[in-house]
Coordinates of C-alpha atoms and ligand atoms in Angstrom, one line a residue:
Chain O
M1 CA 16.7 -17.3 -20.7
A2 CA 20.4 -17.6 -21.5
K3 CA 22.5 -14.5 -21.4
V4 CA 25.0 -15.8 -23.9
V5 CA 23.3 -16.2 -27.3
L6 CA 24.9 -18.4 -30.0
D7 CA 24.8 -17.3 -33.6
F8 CA 22.3 -19.9 -34.7
E9 CA 20.0 -19.0 -31.8
K10 CA 19.8 -15.3 -32.8
P11 CA 16.5 -15.6 -34.8
I12 CA 14.8 -17.0 -31.7
Y13 CA 16.0 -14.2 -29.5
S14 CA 15.2 -11.4 -31.9
L15 CA 11.6 -12.7 -32.3
Q16 CA 11.3 -13.1 -28.6
A17 CA 12.5 -9.5 -28.1
K18 CA 9.8 -8.3 -30.5
I19 CA 7.2 -10.2 -28.5
D20 CA 8.4 -8.6 -25.3
E21 CA 8.2 -5.2 -26.9
M22 CA 4.6 -5.8 -28.1
R23 CA 3.6 -7.0 -24.7
S24 CA 4.8 -3.8 -23.1
Y25 CA 2.8 -1.7 -25.5
H26 CA -0.2 -4.0 -24.9
I27 CA 0.0 -3.3 -21.2
E28 CA 1.1 0.4 -21.1
G29 CA -0.5 1.7 -24.3
N30 CA -4.0 0.2 -23.8
L31 CA -3.6 -1.4 -27.3
D32 CA -5.1 -4.8 -27.7
L33 CA -2.2 -6.8 -29.4
S34 CA -3.1 -10.1 -27.8
T35 CA -4.0 -11.8 -31.2
E36 CA -0.7 -10.8 -32.7
I37 CA 1.2 -11.7 -29.5
D38 CA -0.4 -15.2 -29.6
R39 CA 0.5 -15.6 -33.2
L40 CA 4.2 -14.7 -32.6
E41 CA 4.4 -16.8 -29.5
K42 CA 3.4 -19.8 -31.5
K43 CA 5.9 -18.8 -34.2
V44 CA 8.8 -18.5 -31.7
N45 CA 8.0 -21.9 -30.3
E46 CA 8.0 -23.5 -33.7
L47 CA 11.2 -21.7 -34.5
R48 CA 12.8 -23.0 -31.3
K49 CA 11.8 -26.6 -32.1
S50 CA 12.9 -26.4 -35.7
I51 CA 16.3 -24.9 -34.8
Y52 CA 17.1 -27.1 -31.9
S53 CA 16.0 -30.3 -33.6
N54 CA 18.1 -29.7 -36.7
L55 CA 21.4 -28.8 -35.1
T56 CA 24.6 -29.4 -37.0
R57 CA 27.4 -31.2 -35.2
W58 CA 29.4 -28.0 -34.8
Q59 CA 26.3 -26.3 -33.2
R60 CA 26.1 -29.2 -30.7
V61 CA 29.8 -28.6 -29.9
Q62 CA 28.9 -24.9 -29.2
L63 CA 26.0 -25.9 -27.0
A64 CA 28.3 -28.4 -25.1
R65 CA 30.6 -25.5 -24.4
H66 CA 27.9 -23.0 -23.5
P67 CA 29.3 -20.9 -20.6
E68 CA 25.9 -21.2 -18.7
R69 CA 25.7 -25.0 -18.9
P70 CA 25.6 -26.9 -15.7
Y71 CA 29.0 -28.2 -14.7
T72 CA 30.0 -31.2 -12.5
L73 CA 29.4 -29.4 -9.1
D74 CA 26.0 -28.1 -10.3
Y75 CA 24.9 -31.6 -11.1
I76 CA 26.3 -32.9 -7.9
Y77 CA 24.3 -30.4 -5.8
L78 CA 21.2 -31.0 -8.0
M79 CA 21.3 -34.8 -7.9
F80 CA 22.9 -35.8 -4.6
S81 CA 22.8 -35.0 -1.0
N82 CA 25.6 -34.9 1.6
F83 CA 28.4 -34.3 -0.9
T84 CA 31.7 -34.4 0.9
E85 CA 34.5 -33.2 -1.3
L86 CA 37.8 -35.0 -0.9
H87 CA 41.0 -33.3 -2.0
G88 CA 44.4 -34.2 -3.2
D89 CA 46.4 -37.1 -4.7
R90 CA 48.5 -37.7 -1.6
N91 CA 51.6 -37.2 -3.7
F92 CA 51.9 -33.8 -5.4
G93 CA 48.8 -31.6 -4.8
D94 CA 45.2 -31.0 -5.3
D95 CA 44.1 -30.5 -8.9
K96 CA 41.0 -28.3 -9.0
A97 CA 40.2 -29.3 -12.6
I98 CA 38.9 -32.5 -11.2
V99 CA 36.6 -32.7 -8.2
G100 CA 35.3 -35.7 -6.3
G101 CA 33.9 -37.2 -3.1
F102 CA 31.3 -39.3 -1.5
A103 CA 27.7 -38.3 -1.9
Q104 CA 24.3 -39.8 -1.5
M105 CA 21.8 -40.6 -4.2
G106 CA 18.7 -41.4 -2.1
K107 CA 20.0 -44.0 0.3
Q108 CA 22.8 -45.1 -1.9
T109 CA 26.3 -43.8 -1.1
V110 CA 28.2 -43.2 -4.3
M111 CA 31.7 -41.9 -5.2
V112 CA 31.3 -39.0 -7.7
V113 CA 34.2 -37.7 -9.7
G114 CA 34.2 -35.1 -12.5
H115 CA 36.0 -32.5 -14.5
Q116 CA 35.2 -29.0 -13.3
K117 CA 35.3 -25.9 -15.4
G118 CA 35.0 -22.3 -14.1
R119 CA 32.5 -19.6 -14.9
D120 CA 34.6 -16.5 -14.9
T121 CA 38.2 -15.6 -15.3
K122 CA 39.1 -16.1 -11.7
S123 CA 37.4 -19.5 -11.3
N124 CA 38.6 -20.6 -14.7
L125 CA 42.2 -19.9 -13.7
M126 CA 41.6 -21.9 -10.5
R127 CA 40.0 -24.8 -12.5
N128 CA 42.5 -24.5 -15.4
F129 CA 39.5 -24.4 -17.8
G130 CA 38.7 -28.0 -16.8
M131 CA 42.1 -29.3 -18.1
P132 CA 43.6 -31.6 -15.5
N133 CA 47.2 -32.2 -14.7
P134 CA 48.5 -35.6 -13.8
E135 CA 47.7 -35.1 -10.1
G136 CA 44.1 -34.6 -11.1
Y137 CA 44.0 -38.1 -12.6
R138 CA 45.8 -39.5 -9.7
K139 CA 43.4 -37.9 -7.3
A140 CA 40.6 -39.5 -9.3
L141 CA 42.3 -42.9 -9.0
R142 CA 42.7 -42.5 -5.3
L143 CA 39.0 -41.9 -5.0
F144 CA 38.1 -44.8 -7.3
K145 CA 40.1 -47.1 -5.0
L146 CA 38.4 -45.7 -2.0
A147 CA 35.0 -46.4 -3.5
E148 CA 36.2 -50.0 -4.3
K149 CA 37.4 -50.5 -0.7
F150 CA 34.0 -49.5 0.7
N151 CA 32.1 -51.2 -2.1
K152 CA 30.4 -48.1 -3.3
P153 CA 29.5 -47.4 -7.0
V154 CA 31.5 -44.8 -9.0
I155 CA 29.9 -42.1 -11.1
T156 CA 32.0 -39.9 -13.3
F157 CA 31.1 -36.7 -15.1
I158 CA 33.1 -35.9 -18.2
D159 CA 33.5 -32.3 -19.3
T160 CA 36.9 -31.3 -20.5
P161 CA 38.6 -29.6 -23.5
G162 CA 41.5 -32.1 -22.9
A163 CA 44.2 -33.0 -20.5
F164 CA 46.5 -30.0 -19.9
P165 CA 49.3 -29.9 -22.5
G166 CA 51.8 -28.1 -20.3
L167 CA 55.5 -28.5 -19.5
E168 CA 55.0 -29.6 -15.9
A169 CA 52.2 -32.0 -16.9
E170 CA 54.8 -33.8 -19.1
E171 CA 57.4 -33.8 -16.3
R172 CA 54.9 -35.4 -13.9
G173 CA 53.8 -38.0 -16.5
Q174 CA 50.5 -36.9 -18.0
G175 CA 50.6 -40.0 -20.3
E176 CA 51.3 -42.4 -17.4
A177 CA 48.6 -40.9 -15.2
I178 CA 45.9 -41.3 -17.8
A179 CA 47.1 -44.8 -18.8
R180 CA 47.1 -45.9 -15.2
N181 CA 43.5 -44.8 -14.8
L182 CA 42.4 -46.7 -17.9
F183 CA 44.0 -49.9 -16.5
E184 CA 42.7 -49.5 -13.0
M185 CA 39.2 -48.5 -14.0
A186 CA 38.9 -51.5 -16.3
K187 CA 39.2 -53.8 -13.2
L188 CA 37.5 -51.8 -10.5
K189 CA 35.3 -54.2 -8.5
V190 CA 32.4 -51.8 -8.2
P191 CA 29.9 -50.5 -10.8
V192 CA 31.2 -47.6 -12.8
I193 CA 28.9 -45.2 -14.7
C194 CA 30.4 -42.5 -16.8
A195 CA 28.3 -39.6 -18.2
V196 CA 29.5 -36.9 -20.7
I197 CA 27.9 -33.7 -19.5
G198 CA 29.7 -31.3 -21.8
E199 CA 32.9 -31.8 -23.7
G200 CA 34.6 -35.2 -24.1
A201 CA 38.0 -34.4 -25.6
S202 CA 40.3 -37.3 -26.1
G203 CA 42.5 -39.0 -23.5
G204 CA 41.8 -36.2 -21.0
A205 CA 38.1 -37.3 -21.0
L206 CA 38.8 -41.0 -21.2
G207 CA 41.1 -40.7 -18.2
I208 CA 38.0 -40.8 -16.0
G209 CA 35.8 -42.5 -18.6
V210 CA 36.2 -46.2 -18.5
G211 CA 33.1 -47.9 -17.0
D212 CA 30.3 -50.4 -17.3
R213 CA 28.0 -47.8 -18.8
L214 CA 28.7 -44.7 -20.9
I215 CA 25.9 -42.1 -21.0
M216 CA 25.9 -38.9 -23.0
M217 CA 23.7 -35.9 -22.5
E218 CA 21.9 -34.8 -25.7
N219 CA 24.0 -31.8 -26.5
T220 CA 27.5 -33.0 -25.8
W221 CA 30.4 -34.3 -27.9
Y222 CA 33.0 -37.0 -27.4
S223 CA 35.9 -37.8 -29.7
V224 CA 39.6 -38.4 -30.1
I225 CA 40.3 -34.7 -30.9
S226 CA 38.5 -31.3 -30.9
P227 CA 37.1 -30.1 -34.2
E228 CA 39.5 -27.2 -34.1
S229 CA 42.7 -29.3 -33.6
C230 CA 41.5 -31.8 -36.1
S231 CA 41.1 -29.0 -38.6
S232 CA 44.5 -27.7 -37.9
I233 CA 46.2 -31.1 -38.3
L234 CA 44.3 -32.5 -41.3
W235 CA 43.4 -29.3 -43.2
H236 CA 46.5 -27.4 -42.0
S237 CA 44.2 -24.5 -41.1
W238 CA 41.9 -23.5 -38.2
D239 CA 39.0 -22.7 -40.6
Y240 CA 37.6 -26.2 -41.1
K241 CA 36.2 -26.8 -37.7
E242 CA 32.6 -27.3 -39.0
Q243 CA 33.8 -29.9 -41.6
A244 CA 36.0 -31.5 -38.9
A245 CA 33.0 -31.8 -36.5
E246 CA 30.9 -33.4 -39.3
A247 CA 33.8 -35.8 -40.3
L248 CA 34.4 -36.9 -36.7
K249 CA 30.8 -37.8 -36.1
L250 CA 31.1 -36.8 -32.5
S251 CA 27.6 -36.2 -31.3
A252 CA 25.7 -38.3 -28.8
Q253 CA 23.5 -39.7 -31.6
D254 CA 26.5 -40.6 -33.7
L255 CA 28.2 -42.5 -30.8
L256 CA 25.0 -44.3 -30.0
D257 CA 24.8 -45.3 -33.7
Q258 CA 28.4 -46.4 -33.6
G259 CA 27.6 -48.7 -30.6
L260 CA 30.1 -46.9 -28.4
I261 CA 27.7 -45.5 -25.8
D262 CA 24.7 -47.0 -24.0
K263 CA 22.3 -44.2 -23.6
I264 CA 21.4 -40.6 -24.5
V265 CA 19.9 -38.4 -21.8
E266 CA 17.4 -35.8 -23.1
E267 CA 18.0 -32.2 -22.3
P268 CA 15.5 -29.3 -22.0
L269 CA 14.8 -27.6 -25.3
G270 CA 17.7 -25.3 -26.1
G271 CA 20.1 -27.2 -23.9
A272 CA 20.7 -28.1 -20.2
H273 CA 21.3 -24.5 -19.2
H274 CA 17.7 -23.6 -20.0
D275 CA 16.5 -25.7 -17.1
P276 CA 19.3 -27.3 -15.1
E277 CA 16.9 -28.9 -12.6
E278 CA 15.2 -30.7 -15.5
A279 CA 18.5 -31.8 -17.0
A280 CA 19.7 -33.1 -13.6
K281 CA 16.4 -35.0 -13.1
N282 CA 16.8 -36.8 -16.4
L283 CA 20.4 -37.6 -15.8
K284 CA 19.7 -38.9 -12.3
K285 CA 16.9 -41.1 -13.6
A286 CA 19.3 -42.6 -16.2
I287 CA 22.1 -43.2 -13.7
S288 CA 19.8 -44.9 -11.1
D289 CA 18.3 -47.1 -13.8
E290 CA 21.7 -48.3 -14.9
L291 CA 22.9 -48.7 -11.3
K292 CA 19.9 -50.9 -10.6
S293 CA 20.8 -53.3 -13.4
L294 CA 24.5 -53.3 -12.6
K295 CA 23.9 -54.2 -8.9
K296 CA 22.5 -57.6 -10.0
L297 CA 26.0 -58.6 -11.2
S298 CA 28.7 -60.2 -9.0
Q299 CA 32.1 -58.5 -8.9
E300 CA 33.5 -61.1 -11.2
E301 CA 30.7 -60.8 -13.7
L302 CA 30.9 -57.0 -13.5
V303 CA 34.6 -56.8 -14.4
S304 CA 34.6 -59.5 -17.1
A305 CA 31.5 -57.8 -18.7
R306 CA 33.4 -54.5 -18.7
I307 CA 36.5 -55.9 -20.3
E308 CA 34.4 -57.7 -22.8
K309 CA 32.5 -54.5 -23.6
Y310 CA 35.8 -52.7 -24.5
S311 CA 37.3 -55.7 -26.2
K312 CA 34.4 -55.5 -28.8
M313 CA 35.0 -51.8 -29.6
G314 CA 36.5 -51.5 -33.0
V315 CA 35.8 -52.2 -36.7
Y316 CA 38.1 -53.9 -39.2
D317 CA 38.1 -55.8 -42.4
Y318 CA 40.3 -58.4 -44.0
L319 CA 42.1 -58.2 -47.4
Chain C
M1 CA 37.0 -65.6 -36.6
A2 CA 39.7 -66.4 -39.2
W3 CA 43.3 -66.4 -38.1
F4 CA 45.5 -65.4 -40.9
K5 CA 49.0 -66.9 -40.8
R6 CA 51.9 -66.0 -42.9
K7 CA 55.6 -66.8 -42.7
E8 CA 57.8 -63.8 -43.4
A9 CA 61.2 -63.7 -44.9
N10 CA 63.9 -62.2 -42.8
I11 CA 64.7 -59.0 -44.7
S12 CA 62.0 -57.0 -46.5
A13 CA 62.0 -56.5 -50.2
T14 CA 62.8 -52.8 -50.1
E15 CA 65.8 -53.3 -47.9
A16 CA 67.1 -56.1 -50.2
E17 CA 66.6 -53.8 -53.2
K18 CA 68.5 -50.9 -51.6
K19 CA 71.5 -53.1 -51.2
D20 CA 71.7 -53.8 -54.9
T21 CA 71.5 -50.2 -56.1
P22 CA 74.6 -48.0 -55.9
D23 CA 72.6 -45.4 -54.0
G24 CA 71.8 -48.0 -51.4
L25 CA 75.4 -48.8 -50.5
W26 CA 75.7 -45.7 -48.3
S27 CA 73.3 -44.0 -45.9
K28 CA 73.9 -40.5 -44.4
C29 CA 73.4 -40.2 -40.6
E30 CA 70.5 -37.9 -40.0
K31 CA 72.2 -36.6 -36.9
C32 CA 76.0 -36.3 -37.5
G33 CA 76.0 -36.4 -41.3
T34 CA 78.5 -39.2 -41.5
M35 CA 78.3 -41.4 -44.6
L36 CA 77.7 -44.9 -43.3
Y37 CA 78.3 -48.1 -45.2
R38 CA 74.9 -49.7 -45.4
R39 CA 75.9 -53.2 -44.6
Q40 CA 77.6 -52.2 -41.5
L41 CA 74.7 -50.0 -40.5
V42 CA 72.3 -53.0 -40.8
E43 CA 74.8 -55.2 -38.8
N44 CA 74.7 -52.5 -36.1
S45 CA 70.9 -52.7 -35.9
H46 CA 70.5 -49.4 -37.8
I47 CA 72.5 -47.4 -35.2
C48 CA 75.0 -44.8 -36.5
Y49 CA 78.4 -46.4 -35.6
K50 CA 79.9 -42.9 -35.3
C51 CA 77.4 -41.0 -33.0
G52 CA 74.9 -43.7 -31.8
Y53 CA 71.9 -42.1 -33.6
H54 CA 69.1 -44.7 -33.9
F55 CA 67.6 -44.7 -37.4
R56 CA 63.8 -45.1 -37.4
V57 CA 63.1 -48.7 -38.4
G58 CA 59.9 -50.8 -38.8
S59 CA 58.5 -54.1 -37.6
E60 CA 60.6 -56.1 -40.1
V61 CA 63.8 -55.0 -38.6
Y62 CA 62.7 -55.3 -34.9
F63 CA 61.4 -58.8 -35.6
S64 CA 64.7 -59.8 -37.2
I65 CA 66.6 -58.4 -34.2
L66 CA 64.5 -59.8 -31.4
F67 CA 63.3 -63.2 -32.6
D68 CA 65.9 -66.0 -32.6
N69 CA 67.4 -66.4 -36.1
G70 CA 64.7 -63.9 -37.3
N71 CA 62.1 -66.7 -37.4
Y72 CA 58.6 -65.9 -36.5
E73 CA 55.0 -66.6 -37.3
E74 CA 52.8 -63.5 -37.9
F75 CA 49.1 -63.5 -37.3
D76 CA 46.2 -61.5 -38.8
A77 CA 48.5 -60.0 -41.4
G78 CA 45.6 -59.4 -43.7
M79 CA 43.6 -57.3 -41.2
I80 CA 42.9 -53.9 -42.6
S81 CA 41.0 -50.7 -41.6
K82 CA 37.4 -50.3 -42.3
D83 CA 36.2 -46.8 -43.0
M84 CA 33.1 -47.0 -40.7
L85 CA 32.6 -43.2 -40.6
S86 CA 33.1 -42.5 -44.3
F87 CA 35.7 -40.0 -43.1
V88 CA 36.8 -37.3 -45.5
D89 CA 39.3 -34.5 -44.9
T90 CA 41.4 -33.3 -47.8
K91 CA 41.2 -36.9 -49.0
K92 CA 38.9 -39.8 -48.4
Y93 CA 40.2 -42.1 -45.6
S94 CA 39.5 -45.2 -47.7
D95 CA 41.7 -43.8 -50.5
R96 CA 44.4 -42.9 -48.0
I97 CA 44.4 -46.4 -46.6
R98 CA 44.6 -47.9 -50.1
A99 CA 47.4 -45.6 -51.2
T100 CA 49.4 -46.3 -48.0
I101 CA 49.1 -50.1 -48.3
K102 CA 50.4 -49.7 -51.9
K103 CA 53.2 -47.4 -50.9
T104 CA 54.4 -49.2 -47.8
G105 CA 53.6 -52.9 -48.6
L106 CA 52.1 -53.0 -45.1
N107 CA 48.5 -53.5 -44.3
D108 CA 48.4 -51.5 -41.1
A109 CA 50.6 -49.7 -38.6
C110 CA 50.9 -52.7 -36.3
R111 CA 51.9 -56.3 -36.7
Y112 CA 52.2 -59.1 -34.1
A113 CA 54.0 -62.4 -34.2
T114 CA 55.1 -65.3 -32.1
G115 CA 58.6 -66.9 -31.9
T116 CA 61.3 -67.4 -29.4
L117 CA 63.7 -65.0 -27.8
N118 CA 66.9 -66.7 -26.4
G119 CA 64.9 -69.9 -26.7
Q120 CA 61.9 -68.7 -24.7
P121 CA 58.5 -68.4 -26.4
V122 CA 57.4 -64.8 -26.7
V123 CA 54.7 -62.6 -28.4
I124 CA 55.9 -59.4 -30.0
A125 CA 53.8 -56.6 -31.4
C126 CA 55.5 -53.8 -33.3
M127 CA 54.4 -50.6 -35.0
D128 CA 55.4 -49.2 -38.4
F129 CA 55.7 -45.4 -38.4
S130 CA 55.7 -45.4 -42.2
F131 CA 52.0 -46.4 -42.1
I132 CA 50.1 -43.1 -41.4
G133 CA 52.6 -42.1 -38.7
G134 CA 52.1 -45.4 -36.8
S135 CA 48.7 -44.1 -35.8
M136 CA 46.4 -46.3 -33.7
G137 CA 43.0 -47.2 -35.1
S138 CA 40.8 -50.3 -34.7
V139 CA 43.2 -52.6 -36.4
M140 CA 46.1 -51.8 -34.1
G141 CA 43.8 -52.1 -31.0
E142 CA 42.5 -55.5 -32.1
K143 CA 46.0 -56.8 -33.0
I144 CA 47.3 -55.8 -29.6
A145 CA 44.3 -57.4 -27.9
R146 CA 44.9 -60.6 -29.8
G147 CA 48.6 -60.5 -29.2
I148 CA 47.8 -60.3 -25.5
D149 CA 45.4 -63.3 -25.8
K150 CA 48.1 -65.2 -27.7
A151 CA 50.6 -64.5 -24.8
R152 CA 48.0 -65.7 -22.3
E153 CA 47.4 -68.8 -24.4
L154 CA 51.2 -69.5 -24.7
K155 CA 51.8 -68.4 -21.1
S156 CA 54.6 -66.2 -22.6
P157 CA 55.8 -62.6 -22.1
F158 CA 54.3 -59.9 -24.3
I159 CA 56.6 -57.3 -25.8
M160 CA 55.2 -54.2 -27.4
I161 CA 57.3 -51.9 -29.5
S162 CA 55.7 -48.5 -29.9
K163 CA 56.5 -45.9 -32.5
S164 CA 53.5 -43.7 -33.1
G165 CA 52.1 -40.2 -33.3
G166 CA 49.1 -41.3 -31.3
A167 CA 45.5 -42.0 -32.2
R168 CA 44.2 -42.1 -35.8
M169 CA 41.9 -39.2 -36.2
M170 CA 40.1 -40.7 -39.2
E171 CA 38.7 -43.3 -36.9
A172 CA 37.5 -40.7 -34.4
T173 CA 36.0 -42.1 -31.2
F174 CA 36.7 -45.7 -32.3
S175 CA 40.4 -44.9 -32.2
L176 CA 40.0 -43.2 -28.8
M177 CA 38.4 -46.3 -27.4
Q178 CA 41.4 -48.4 -28.5
M179 CA 43.2 -46.9 -25.6
A180 CA 40.6 -48.3 -23.2
K181 CA 40.5 -51.6 -25.0
T182 CA 44.2 -52.3 -24.9
S183 CA 44.5 -51.2 -21.3
A184 CA 41.6 -53.4 -20.3
K185 CA 43.2 -56.4 -22.1
L186 CA 46.5 -55.7 -20.2
T187 CA 44.7 -56.2 -16.9
Q188 CA 44.1 -59.8 -18.1
L189 CA 47.8 -60.3 -18.9
S190 CA 48.7 -58.9 -15.5
E191 CA 46.1 -61.2 -13.8
A192 CA 47.8 -64.2 -15.5
G193 CA 51.2 -63.1 -14.0
L194 CA 52.8 -62.7 -17.4
P195 CA 55.5 -60.1 -18.0
Y196 CA 54.8 -57.1 -20.2
F197 CA 57.7 -55.3 -21.7
S198 CA 56.8 -52.0 -23.2
V199 CA 59.5 -50.6 -25.6
L200 CA 59.2 -47.0 -26.5
T201 CA 61.0 -45.9 -29.6
D202 CA 61.2 -42.6 -31.5
P203 CA 58.5 -41.2 -31.5
T204 CA 56.0 -42.4 -28.9
T205 CA 53.3 -39.7 -28.2
G206 CA 49.6 -39.0 -27.7
G207 CA 47.1 -41.8 -27.1
V208 CA 49.7 -44.5 -27.3
T209 CA 51.8 -43.0 -24.5
A210 CA 48.5 -42.4 -22.5
S211 CA 47.6 -46.1 -22.7
F212 CA 49.6 -49.3 -23.2
A213 CA 53.0 -47.8 -23.8
M214 CA 53.2 -46.5 -20.2
L215 CA 51.8 -49.6 -18.6
G216 CA 54.7 -52.0 -18.9
D217 CA 55.9 -54.0 -16.0
F218 CA 59.1 -52.7 -17.6
N219 CA 59.1 -49.5 -19.5
I220 CA 62.1 -49.5 -21.8
A221 CA 63.2 -46.9 -24.3
E222 CA 65.8 -46.5 -27.0
P223 CA 68.2 -43.6 -26.5
G224 CA 67.2 -40.1 -27.7
A225 CA 63.6 -41.0 -28.5
L226 CA 60.8 -38.4 -28.3
I227 CA 58.4 -39.6 -25.7
G228 CA 55.5 -37.6 -24.4
F229 CA 51.7 -37.1 -24.2
A230 CA 51.2 -33.7 -25.8
G231 CA 53.4 -33.0 -28.8
P232 CA 56.2 -30.4 -28.5
R233 CA 54.4 -28.0 -30.9
V234 CA 51.2 -27.9 -28.8
I235 CA 53.2 -27.4 -25.6
R236 CA 55.2 -24.6 -27.1
Q237 CA 51.9 -22.9 -28.1
T238 CA 50.4 -23.4 -24.6
I239 CA 53.3 -22.0 -22.6
G240 CA 54.3 -19.4 -25.3
K241 CA 58.1 -20.1 -25.1
D242 CA 60.7 -22.5 -26.3
L243 CA 61.1 -25.8 -24.7
P244 CA 64.2 -26.6 -22.7
P245 CA 66.9 -28.7 -24.5
G246 CA 66.4 -32.4 -24.0
F247 CA 62.7 -32.0 -23.1
Q248 CA 60.6 -35.2 -23.7
T249 CA 63.7 -37.3 -24.7
S250 CA 64.1 -40.8 -23.3
E251 CA 66.7 -39.5 -20.9
F252 CA 64.3 -36.8 -19.6
V253 CA 61.5 -39.3 -19.2
Q254 CA 63.7 -41.7 -17.3
D255 CA 64.9 -38.8 -15.0
H256 CA 61.3 -38.1 -14.2
G257 CA 60.7 -41.6 -13.2
F258 CA 58.6 -43.1 -16.0
L259 CA 61.2 -45.5 -17.6
D260 CA 63.0 -48.4 -16.0
F261 CA 65.9 -48.1 -18.3
I262 CA 67.2 -47.0 -21.7
V263 CA 69.0 -49.4 -23.9
P264 CA 70.6 -49.2 -27.4
R265 CA 68.8 -51.2 -30.0
N266 CA 71.7 -53.7 -30.5
E267 CA 71.6 -54.6 -26.8
M268 CA 67.9 -54.8 -26.4
K269 CA 67.5 -58.5 -27.0
E270 CA 70.1 -59.4 -24.5
K271 CA 68.6 -57.1 -21.8
I272 CA 65.0 -58.3 -22.3
G273 CA 66.1 -61.9 -22.6
N274 CA 68.0 -61.7 -19.4
L275 CA 65.0 -60.2 -17.5
M276 CA 62.8 -62.9 -19.0
S277 CA 65.0 -65.7 -17.8
M278 CA 65.2 -64.2 -14.3
L279 CA 61.4 -64.1 -14.1
K280 CA 60.8 -67.7 -15.2
Ligands
ZN401 ZN1 75.6 -40.3 -36.6

């Protein structure tokens, strides 16, 4: 059970608390409440289903940001063995908002790279809340190239509120670092699978997000801007985040409908944090299925199909 | 797919009109305040002849400056945005598009055309800031992609003139994906060994900077342009203090290693043409 309860989850948790209370009376007070407990158990399960299957887009955004959600390193340890983290961009430093290294998925060696958030103040400062600086993107690129050299597939995990909008980030070329990754990822000669596991905010997400397959976990979002920033720019107020989330159509289902992603990975009821093992198992299955189909392609076919995939993205009309 | 072709006159209607009205005879420099004689300003590529300030100009002016004798052939001029998401903020996106087309006489924030530069064939794509802040949506992405294909077909250099606030929010994830799309297409231009000149003008920010604008074989800027990824307002909020003078100007970006050179608008053609001839 999650420690952090979101507003829309409160009815579930208060009913659950009532059941727990009854159960203690049932045991301690020699009162037979089993019929009533059964009835409420059924009710709470129905409530859970109805709340979690009718989430608004803004509620999905909140789930995607849930502080107990599994992050990149959690998925790495749940899905792979032998993870060997590799640090640094060989130029400026080691950005801890992006982690990566070789790991094994069964017998297959893969290069895994992802945004990394922290869980408390200290680790969030170290991870910069999952907001990379240019050296983070350059580290990622170094690792992609390493994967290409040894002919190993690349798997990326996307989970960022955005690339860091800081003074030094600009000095060191945040724009150039992201742009370079888009260019280089488009022509990597190995399979690339990208999975959104939490937040996919704008260029900061895309900077490690160009691949042959794009997967989204069920309760994640991916768009050009966060609902809050969109509200502030288009409505000139921070108060329209719910409307902005609706307008941006940023959920996994939306993006599948828009033809921009390939697959949605189901999460345990209530979100990945309710059962990280289950979430990781589903994600691993999706990734290995996609890898299997991609391995049938030659390097040339792989790259030209990837460029073709992106070339088709966009809708327009004629006067 | 239909290819729309249209020959364009050298000077746009609005500019010609301005010349005939008494108000249009003089323009005030936005930087030094000098009253500038309009005909002289136009002859000087819309650069203040007192202080060197570069007025913001659109595709029509760049095409007339860069293409020989201002002659060019534009493609896909009739391509317009499609409101796939039925996006509504304070206005409907579809209404916003219609109103902007009417107001600006443009169909989107990007146009591309072929012609010659110093006698050499070239493809030029250029943005118009007056069209929703030069924002990048599906139309811009597709036009840049087709411009690159045109350059590959003609075996000519590709020149991209950027002037944009970044991605177009009303096209949400579609607009984000244009960054990947244009960058992926540039790998094909590169593969063909064709030069890519990226010209960054005031302002070039956001998703445009974080994709094709920073990927030139030659990254070139006009003097004093605002160039960056995050906007100055956002950075100020993040760091909680004022930004140092000159931050995110062309000169700053060159000093930090991300531009090959800065060139005034009236010398741009000569400089690019010279490089093009050396690479032939
Ligand atoms: Zn002046």
